[in-house]
Amino acid sequence: MKNPLLSEIASPTFDRPRQRMVNDQLKARGIRDEHVLAAMSSVPRHLFVDAALAARSYQDCALPIGCGQTISQPYMVARMTELLELKGQERVLEIGTGCGYQTAVLSRLCRRVYSIERIEALQQRARKNLRAARLANVMLKCGDGMEGWEDYAPFDAIIVTAGGFASELWLQQLKPGGVLLLPEGSNGSHRLVRRRKQAHVIAEEYFDACTFVPLLRGVNHH
Ligand code: SAH
């Protein structure tokens, strides 16, 4: 094989831990959407963390990805993806690319993912990881996600993977009927909230309590 990454993707070493993750952490806790389960079964999570952490990549926890940030726990990635109720044709905006793992899962379930990361070093790593995982329907940029991504708006869904309070621009950049999903709250105490943009009102539903790294303003070029 010319490209060593191809053999890495096909590596059976991680097939079993990944299947166990899907059964024990996702199905057992109520993730039901078959498409989400299939995406979580196929995306090679171990390619999105440092080689030194690969052996732990299917464990039931968040892991460090550098720059003080984390790759979210598998359950949380699956839960948030399920709450978006994707059908396959959507254009999705993600705020907080991190290592690109959630981006990869989304890219299996919708038409295109637009993802913004404020830390340049992470954005570059995510680009490399997504290429290694052979995922192409993804556009990345380094920027402040609080501003959304006007050039490609409106979106069918917006998912925020850092905790805080919503920017007003996000709802503006959603299509009618579109959903915004974020971990809302402060000081590491968040709750998933889904807001649907309806004709005259915003419908709001609250879900799991959770803890995310903070949503911050501005761009970090290191
Ligand atoms: N989805 C990621 C989770 C990464 S943690 C994964 O699967 O690994 C959340 C990320 O949000 C961090 O990388 C952090 O730098 C980023 N972030 C925080 N505030 C942001 C903002 N305003 N705009 C863009 N990214 C932001």
Short mmCIF file of C-alpha atoms and ligand atoms in Angstrom, two decimals:
data_model
loop_
_atom_site.label_atom_id
_atom_site.label_comp_id
_atom_site.label_asym_id
_atom_site.label_seq_id
_atom_site.Cartn_x
_atom_site.Cartn_y
_atom_site.Cartn_z
CA MET A 1 0.00 0.00 0.00
CA LYS A 2 1.43 3.36 -1.02
CA ASN A 3 -0.16 5.40 1.71
CA PRO A 4 0.58 4.10 5.20
CA LEU A 5 -2.51 5.88 6.49
CA LEU A 6 -4.73 3.56 4.49
CA SER A 7 -3.39 0.55 6.34
CA GLU A 8 -3.87 2.45 9.58
CA ILE A 9 -7.53 3.12 8.84
CA ALA A 10 -8.12 -0.49 7.94
CA SER A 11 -6.22 -1.60 11.05
CA PRO A 12 -8.31 -4.26 12.78
CA THR A 13 -6.54 -3.51 16.08
CA PHE A 14 -9.17 -0.97 17.00
CA ASP A 15 -12.24 -2.67 15.54
CA ARG A 16 -13.11 -4.50 18.74
CA PRO A 17 -12.63 -1.61 21.17
CA ARG A 18 -14.72 0.55 18.81
CA GLN A 19 -17.53 -2.01 18.67
CA ARG A 20 -17.42 -2.31 22.44
CA MET A 21 -17.66 1.46 22.72
CA VAL A 22 -20.78 1.45 20.54
CA ASN A 23 -22.42 -1.35 22.53
CA ASP A 24 -21.45 -0.46 26.09
CA GLN A 25 -21.31 3.32 26.00
CA LEU A 26 -23.84 4.25 23.33
CA LYS A 27 -26.52 1.58 22.85
CA ALA A 28 -26.55 0.73 26.56
CA ARG A 29 -27.20 4.39 27.41
CA GLY A 30 -30.02 4.88 24.99
CA ILE A 31 -28.51 6.07 21.69
CA ARG A 32 -30.98 4.59 19.21
CA ASP A 33 -30.46 6.32 15.85
CA GLU A 34 -29.05 3.59 13.58
CA HIS A 35 -27.26 6.10 11.38
CA VAL A 36 -25.51 7.68 14.36
CA LEU A 37 -24.49 4.24 15.66
CA ALA A 38 -23.17 3.30 12.20
CA ALA A 39 -21.16 6.52 11.96
CA MET A 40 -19.68 5.98 15.44
CA SER A 41 -18.84 2.39 14.41
CA SER A 42 -16.98 3.49 11.33
CA VAL A 43 -15.08 6.67 12.22
CA PRO A 44 -11.57 5.74 13.46
CA ARG A 45 -11.51 7.73 16.72
CA HIS A 46 -7.91 6.60 17.41
CA LEU A 47 -6.70 8.67 14.44
CA PHE A 48 -7.94 11.87 16.12
CA VAL A 49 -5.76 11.68 19.26
CA ASP A 50 -1.98 11.62 19.77
CA ALA A 51 -0.41 8.24 19.03
CA ALA A 52 0.46 7.95 22.74
CA LEU A 53 -3.24 8.09 23.63
CA ALA A 54 -4.54 5.88 20.80
CA ALA A 55 -4.93 2.88 23.11
CA ARG A 56 -7.26 4.94 25.33
CA SER A 57 -9.21 6.54 22.50
CA TYR A 58 -12.29 4.26 22.84
CA GLN A 59 -12.60 4.70 26.60
CA ASP A 60 -15.63 6.31 28.20
CA CYS A 61 -14.05 9.75 28.71
CA ALA A 62 -12.82 12.96 27.16
CA LEU A 63 -9.07 13.04 26.38
CA PRO A 64 -6.58 15.90 26.00
CA ILE A 65 -5.82 17.01 22.43
CA GLY A 66 -3.30 19.77 23.26
CA CYS A 67 -3.69 23.52 23.78
CA GLY A 68 -5.71 22.80 26.93
CA GLN A 69 -8.62 21.37 24.89
CA THR A 70 -10.25 17.94 24.79
CA ILE A 71 -11.87 15.47 22.43
CA SER A 72 -15.39 14.96 23.79
CA GLN A 73 -16.49 11.69 25.40
CA PRO A 74 -17.93 9.27 22.79
CA TYR A 75 -21.39 9.29 24.42
CA MET A 76 -21.59 13.09 24.24
CA VAL A 77 -20.57 13.11 20.55
CA ALA A 78 -23.25 10.52 19.77
CA ARG A 79 -25.90 12.23 21.89
CA MET A 80 -25.36 15.64 20.32
CA THR A 81 -25.31 14.14 16.84
CA GLU A 82 -28.56 12.26 17.52
CA LEU A 83 -30.26 15.44 18.76
CA LEU A 84 -29.59 17.10 15.39
CA GLU A 85 -31.84 14.48 13.70
CA LEU A 86 -29.89 14.62 10.44
CA LYS A 87 -31.44 13.06 7.35
CA GLY A 88 -28.46 13.28 5.01
CA GLN A 89 -28.94 16.42 2.93
CA GLU A 90 -28.12 19.06 5.55
CA ARG A 91 -25.42 21.68 5.63
CA VAL A 92 -24.17 21.84 9.21
CA LEU A 93 -22.08 24.50 10.96
CA GLU A 94 -19.91 23.29 13.84
CA ILE A 95 -18.35 25.71 16.32
CA GLY A 96 -15.23 24.21 17.96
CA THR A 97 -13.50 21.78 15.57
CA GLY A 98 -10.93 20.64 18.15
CA CYS A 99 -9.29 17.52 16.73
CA GLY A 100 -12.06 17.10 14.15
CA TYR A 101 -13.67 13.95 15.57
CA GLN A 102 -17.20 15.33 15.95
CA THR A 103 -16.73 16.90 12.52
CA ALA A 104 -15.92 13.45 11.10
CA VAL A 105 -18.99 11.84 12.65
CA LEU A 106 -21.21 14.64 11.32
CA SER A 107 -19.67 14.39 7.86
CA ARG A 108 -20.92 10.79 7.58
CA LEU A 109 -24.49 11.93 8.24
CA CYS A 110 -25.03 15.12 6.26
CA ARG A 111 -24.15 16.77 2.96
CA ARG A 112 -21.43 19.11 4.19
CA VAL A 113 -19.91 20.25 7.47
CA TYR A 114 -18.50 23.75 7.93
CA SER A 115 -16.39 23.85 11.07
CA ILE A 116 -14.69 26.75 12.86
CA GLU A 117 -11.87 26.50 15.42
CA ARG A 118 -10.35 29.50 17.22
CA ILE A 119 -6.94 27.85 17.92
CA GLU A 120 -4.94 27.70 14.71
CA ALA A 121 -2.72 24.77 15.77
CA LEU A 122 -5.80 22.63 16.44
CA GLN A 123 -7.45 23.62 13.20
CA GLN A 124 -4.35 22.45 11.31
CA ARG A 125 -4.27 19.19 13.22
CA ALA A 126 -7.96 18.61 12.50
CA ARG A 127 -7.28 19.13 8.80
CA LYS A 128 -4.58 16.47 8.89
CA ASN A 129 -6.77 14.05 10.89
CA LEU A 130 -9.75 14.44 8.56
CA ARG A 131 -7.53 13.84 5.55
CA ALA A 132 -6.12 10.71 7.20
CA ALA A 133 -9.67 9.48 7.80
CA ARG A 134 -10.47 10.20 4.12
CA LEU A 135 -13.32 12.60 4.81
CA ALA A 136 -13.76 15.25 2.17
CA ASN A 137 -17.18 16.89 2.59
CA VAL A 138 -15.79 19.20 5.26
CA MET A 139 -14.70 22.84 5.19
CA LEU A 140 -12.54 24.12 8.02
CA LYS A 141 -11.47 27.58 9.04
CA CYS A 142 -9.63 29.24 11.87
CA GLY A 143 -11.79 32.00 13.28
CA ASP A 144 -14.08 33.13 16.07
CA GLY A 145 -17.13 30.92 15.91
CA MET A 146 -19.17 33.53 17.79
CA GLU A 147 -19.44 35.25 14.41
CA GLY A 148 -20.83 32.17 12.68
CA TRP A 149 -19.89 31.71 9.02
CA GLU A 150 -21.85 34.25 7.02
CA ASP A 151 -20.39 33.21 3.63
CA TYR A 152 -22.11 29.82 3.79
CA ALA A 153 -25.24 30.71 5.77
CA PRO A 154 -28.03 29.81 6.15
CA PHE A 155 -27.41 26.37 7.72
CA ASP A 156 -29.82 23.54 8.47
CA ALA A 157 -28.16 22.94 11.82
CA ILE A 158 -25.55 24.54 14.07
CA ILE A 159 -23.75 22.51 16.74
CA VAL A 160 -21.51 24.11 19.34
CA THR A 161 -18.95 21.85 21.05
CA ALA A 162 -17.71 24.32 23.67
CA GLY A 163 -19.80 25.45 26.65
CA GLY A 164 -21.20 28.94 27.14
CA PHE A 165 -23.99 31.16 25.89
CA ALA A 166 -25.26 31.46 22.33
CA SER A 167 -24.22 34.20 19.95
CA GLU A 168 -27.22 36.02 18.44
CA LEU A 169 -25.72 35.50 15.00
CA TRP A 170 -26.22 31.74 15.16
CA LEU A 171 -30.01 31.84 15.07
CA GLN A 172 -29.79 34.45 12.33
CA GLN A 173 -27.64 32.09 10.27
CA LEU A 174 -30.11 29.20 10.57
CA LYS A 175 -32.72 28.29 7.96
CA PRO A 176 -36.38 28.34 9.00
CA GLY A 177 -36.96 25.01 10.77
CA GLY A 178 -33.23 24.69 11.49
CA VAL A 179 -31.79 23.70 14.87
CA LEU A 180 -29.13 25.15 17.12
CA LEU A 181 -27.63 22.76 19.69
CA LEU A 182 -25.24 23.86 22.42
CA PRO A 183 -24.02 23.08 25.95
CA GLU A 184 -25.37 26.16 27.69
CA GLY A 185 -24.18 27.53 31.03
CA SER A 186 -21.11 28.83 32.81
CA ASN A 187 -18.16 27.63 34.91
CA GLY A 188 -18.07 24.10 33.58
CA SER A 189 -21.71 23.42 34.41
CA HIS A 190 -23.70 23.08 31.21
CA ARG A 191 -26.91 21.61 29.88
CA LEU A 192 -27.60 20.67 26.28
CA VAL A 193 -30.21 22.94 24.78
CA ARG A 194 -31.81 22.59 21.36
CA ARG A 195 -33.51 25.62 19.80
CA ARG A 196 -35.58 25.23 16.67
CA LYS A 197 -36.22 28.29 14.53
CA GLN A 198 -39.94 28.25 13.79
CA ALA A 199 -42.03 30.78 11.88
CA HIS A 200 -42.72 33.10 14.78
CA VAL A 201 -41.12 31.51 17.81
CA ILE A 202 -38.01 29.67 18.87
CA ALA A 203 -38.89 26.26 20.34
CA GLU A 204 -36.55 25.32 23.16
CA GLU A 205 -35.83 21.93 24.76
CA TYR A 206 -33.30 21.01 27.46
CA PHE A 207 -31.46 17.68 27.65
CA ASP A 208 -28.37 16.21 29.40
CA ALA A 209 -26.30 18.01 32.02
CA CYS A 210 -22.66 18.03 30.89
CA THR A 211 -19.25 19.69 31.21
CA PHE A 212 -17.44 21.24 28.27
CA VAL A 213 -14.33 23.36 27.78
CA PRO A 214 -15.36 27.04 27.60
CA LEU A 215 -16.54 28.89 24.54
CA LEU A 216 -14.10 31.80 24.21
CA ARG A 217 -13.99 34.89 22.01
CA GLY A 218 -11.29 35.82 19.54
CA VAL A 219 -8.69 33.82 17.64
CA ASN A 220 -5.49 32.22 18.97
CA HIS A 221 -2.75 31.99 16.32
CA HIS A 222 -0.47 29.58 18.20
N1 SAH B 1 -15.69 18.82 18.63
C1 SAH B 1 -14.41 18.64 19.27
C2 SAH B 1 -14.45 19.16 20.68
C3 SAH B 1 -13.30 20.07 20.93
S1 SAH B 1 -13.34 20.96 22.46
C4 SAH B 1 -13.95 17.20 19.19
O1 SAH B 1 -14.68 16.34 18.74
O2 SAH B 1 -12.81 16.94 19.54
C5 SAH B 1 -14.06 22.50 21.94
C6 SAH B 1 -13.26 23.33 20.99
O3 SAH B 1 -13.96 24.57 20.83
C7 SAH B 1 -11.85 23.70 21.45
O4 SAH B 1 -10.93 23.24 20.50
C8 SAH B 1 -11.88 25.22 21.52
O5 SAH B 1 -10.66 25.83 21.13
C9 SAH B 1 -13.01 25.57 20.57
N2 SAH B 1 -13.62 26.89 20.76
C10 SAH B 1 -13.94 27.52 21.91
N3 SAH B 1 -14.50 28.73 21.66
C11 SAH B 1 -14.54 28.86 20.30
C12 SAH B 1 -14.97 29.89 19.41
N4 SAH B 1 -15.50 31.05 19.83
N5 SAH B 1 -14.86 29.67 18.08
C13 SAH B 1 -14.33 28.52 17.59
N6 SAH B 1 -13.88 27.53 18.38
C14 SAH B 1 -13.98 27.69 19.73
#
